[in-house]
Amino acid sequence: QLHLMESGGGSVQAGGSLTLSCKVSGWTSTKYCMGWFRRVPGKDHEGVAAIWTGGNTEYYDDSVKDRFTISYDNAQTMLYLHMNHLEPEDTAMYYCAAATMRSLCAVPIESVFTYWGQGTQVTVSS
């Protein structure tokens, strides 16, 4: 069982930066695929980035490559999403999520992630 809690959302102008954090608590000795998803009203969750907590596996959606960086601090059990060069199209509710299999990090799909945080809003104005 995992508990996930996001923080760090807010409002920023286009071109700006934000860092989202997700505190992971519970059975953290197990390795997980940790993902960041985002959702806008009326659409499904979109997988933005994912990382295997055991290392060596990362995923980025094409829309955020070279702008966003995902990282996981094993000692602090914190997941991060560093977002640079933000665009209005990045406006969404952002969620961190966890899945139990490394293979799920290849292309994160909403339906296979078991644990979810409550979300944090990111708003990018033009």
Short mmCIF file of C-alpha atoms in Angstrom, two decimals:
data_model
loop_
_atom_site.label_atom_id
_atom_site.label_comp_id
_atom_site.label_asym_id
_atom_site.label_seq_id
_atom_site.Cartn_x
_atom_site.Cartn_y
_atom_site.Cartn_z
CA GLN A 1 0.00 0.00 0.00
CA LEU A 2 1.29 3.43 -0.94
CA HIS A 3 0.12 6.92 -0.13
CA LEU A 4 1.02 9.69 -2.56
CA MET A 5 0.76 13.42 -1.98
CA GLU A 6 1.61 16.05 -4.58
CA SER A 7 2.66 19.64 -4.05
CA GLY A 8 4.24 22.47 -6.00
CA GLY A 9 1.55 23.39 -8.49
CA GLY A 10 0.64 26.98 -9.20
CA SER A 11 0.26 29.65 -11.84
CA VAL A 12 3.10 30.73 -14.09
CA GLN A 13 3.54 32.64 -17.31
CA ALA A 14 4.51 30.90 -20.52
CA GLY A 15 8.22 30.22 -20.61
CA GLY A 16 8.42 29.87 -16.86
CA SER A 17 9.30 26.90 -14.67
CA LEU A 18 7.74 24.89 -11.89
CA THR A 19 8.79 21.83 -9.93
CA LEU A 20 6.16 19.38 -8.74
CA SER A 21 6.87 17.11 -5.80
CA CYS A 22 5.20 13.91 -4.68
CA LYS A 23 5.83 12.44 -1.27
CA VAL A 24 5.63 8.66 -1.33
CA SER A 25 4.86 6.86 1.91
CA GLY A 26 3.93 3.33 2.86
CA TRP A 27 5.60 0.21 1.46
CA THR A 28 8.47 2.11 -0.14
CA SER A 29 11.01 -0.71 0.08
CA THR A 30 9.39 -2.23 -3.00
CA LYS A 31 10.42 -0.91 -6.42
CA TYR A 32 7.72 0.91 -8.38
CA CYS A 33 7.16 2.59 -11.66
CA MET A 34 6.38 6.17 -10.61
CA GLY A 35 4.56 8.32 -13.11
CA TRP A 36 3.31 11.83 -13.60
CA PHE A 37 -0.01 12.17 -15.37
CA ARG A 38 -2.03 15.22 -16.23
CA ARG A 39 -5.70 15.72 -16.92
CA VAL A 40 -7.80 18.47 -18.37
CA PRO A 41 -11.59 18.50 -18.01
CA GLY A 42 -13.30 16.12 -20.40
CA LYS A 43 -10.20 14.09 -21.22
CA ASP A 44 -8.47 11.02 -19.85
CA HIS A 45 -5.28 11.13 -17.84
CA GLU A 46 -2.26 11.68 -20.10
CA GLY A 47 1.01 10.02 -19.15
CA VAL A 48 3.66 12.74 -19.05
CA ALA A 49 6.72 11.01 -17.62
CA ALA A 50 7.62 7.89 -15.70
CA ILE A 51 10.60 6.48 -13.85
CA TRP A 52 11.49 3.13 -12.32
CA THR A 53 12.60 3.65 -8.72
CA GLY A 54 15.28 1.01 -9.21
CA GLY A 55 16.89 3.19 -11.89
CA ASN A 56 17.68 2.98 -15.62
CA THR A 57 14.16 3.32 -16.98
CA GLU A 58 12.51 6.62 -17.86
CA TYR A 59 9.75 7.70 -20.19
CA TYR A 60 8.71 11.10 -21.54
CA ASP A 61 5.75 11.96 -23.70
CA ASP A 62 6.86 13.67 -26.91
CA SER A 63 5.07 16.85 -25.88
CA VAL A 64 7.37 17.35 -22.87
CA LYS A 65 10.69 15.90 -24.04
CA ASP A 66 13.59 18.31 -23.51
CA ARG A 67 11.39 20.49 -21.27
CA PHE A 68 10.44 18.25 -18.33
CA THR A 69 12.67 16.06 -16.17
CA ILE A 70 11.45 13.34 -13.83
CA SER A 71 13.51 12.20 -10.88
CA TYR A 72 13.13 10.06 -7.77
CA ASP A 73 15.01 10.46 -4.51
CA ASN A 74 15.11 7.03 -2.89
CA ALA A 75 16.41 8.33 0.42
CA GLN A 76 13.61 10.87 0.79
CA THR A 77 11.03 8.81 -1.15
CA MET A 78 10.19 11.89 -3.17
CA LEU A 79 9.19 12.03 -6.82
CA TYR A 80 9.82 15.22 -8.74
CA LEU A 81 8.83 16.72 -12.06
CA HIS A 82 10.97 19.67 -13.09
CA MET A 83 9.08 21.61 -15.74
CA ASN A 84 10.81 24.24 -17.87
CA HIS A 85 9.69 26.34 -20.82
CA LEU A 86 6.08 25.87 -19.80
CA GLU A 87 3.39 26.41 -22.40
CA PRO A 88 -0.31 27.19 -22.02
CA GLU A 89 -0.98 23.67 -23.34
CA ASP A 90 0.67 22.31 -20.17
CA THR A 91 -2.22 23.66 -18.09
CA ALA A 92 -3.81 20.71 -16.30
CA MET A 93 -4.23 18.92 -13.00
CA TYR A 94 -1.08 16.91 -12.44
CA TYR A 95 -1.11 13.61 -10.58
CA CYS A 96 1.61 11.30 -9.40
CA ALA A 97 0.88 7.60 -9.58
CA ALA A 98 2.58 4.29 -8.93
CA ALA A 99 2.52 0.92 -10.64
CA THR A 100 4.18 -2.29 -9.53
CA MET A 101 5.85 -3.46 -12.74
CA ARG A 102 8.92 -1.98 -14.43
CA SER A 103 7.50 -2.71 -17.88
CA LEU A 104 4.68 -0.28 -17.21
CA CYS A 105 7.21 2.54 -17.30
CA ALA A 106 7.74 2.03 -21.04
CA VAL A 107 4.46 3.75 -21.86
CA PRO A 108 2.48 4.75 -18.76
CA ILE A 109 -1.20 4.05 -19.12
CA GLU A 110 -3.71 5.32 -16.60
CA SER A 111 -5.54 2.03 -16.14
CA VAL A 112 -2.53 0.05 -14.91
CA PHE A 113 -1.38 2.47 -12.23
CA THR A 114 -2.70 1.37 -8.87
CA TYR A 115 -1.91 4.22 -6.53
CA TRP A 116 -2.76 7.88 -7.14
CA GLY A 117 -2.33 11.19 -5.41
CA GLN A 118 -5.00 13.88 -5.17
CA GLY A 119 -3.43 16.09 -7.80
CA THR A 120 -1.99 19.59 -8.01
CA GLN A 121 -3.10 22.26 -10.47
CA VAL A 122 -0.70 23.83 -12.94
CA THR A 123 -1.89 26.88 -14.86
CA VAL A 124 0.24 28.47 -17.57
CA SER A 125 -0.88 31.82 -18.93
CA SER A 126 0.14 33.21 -22.30
#
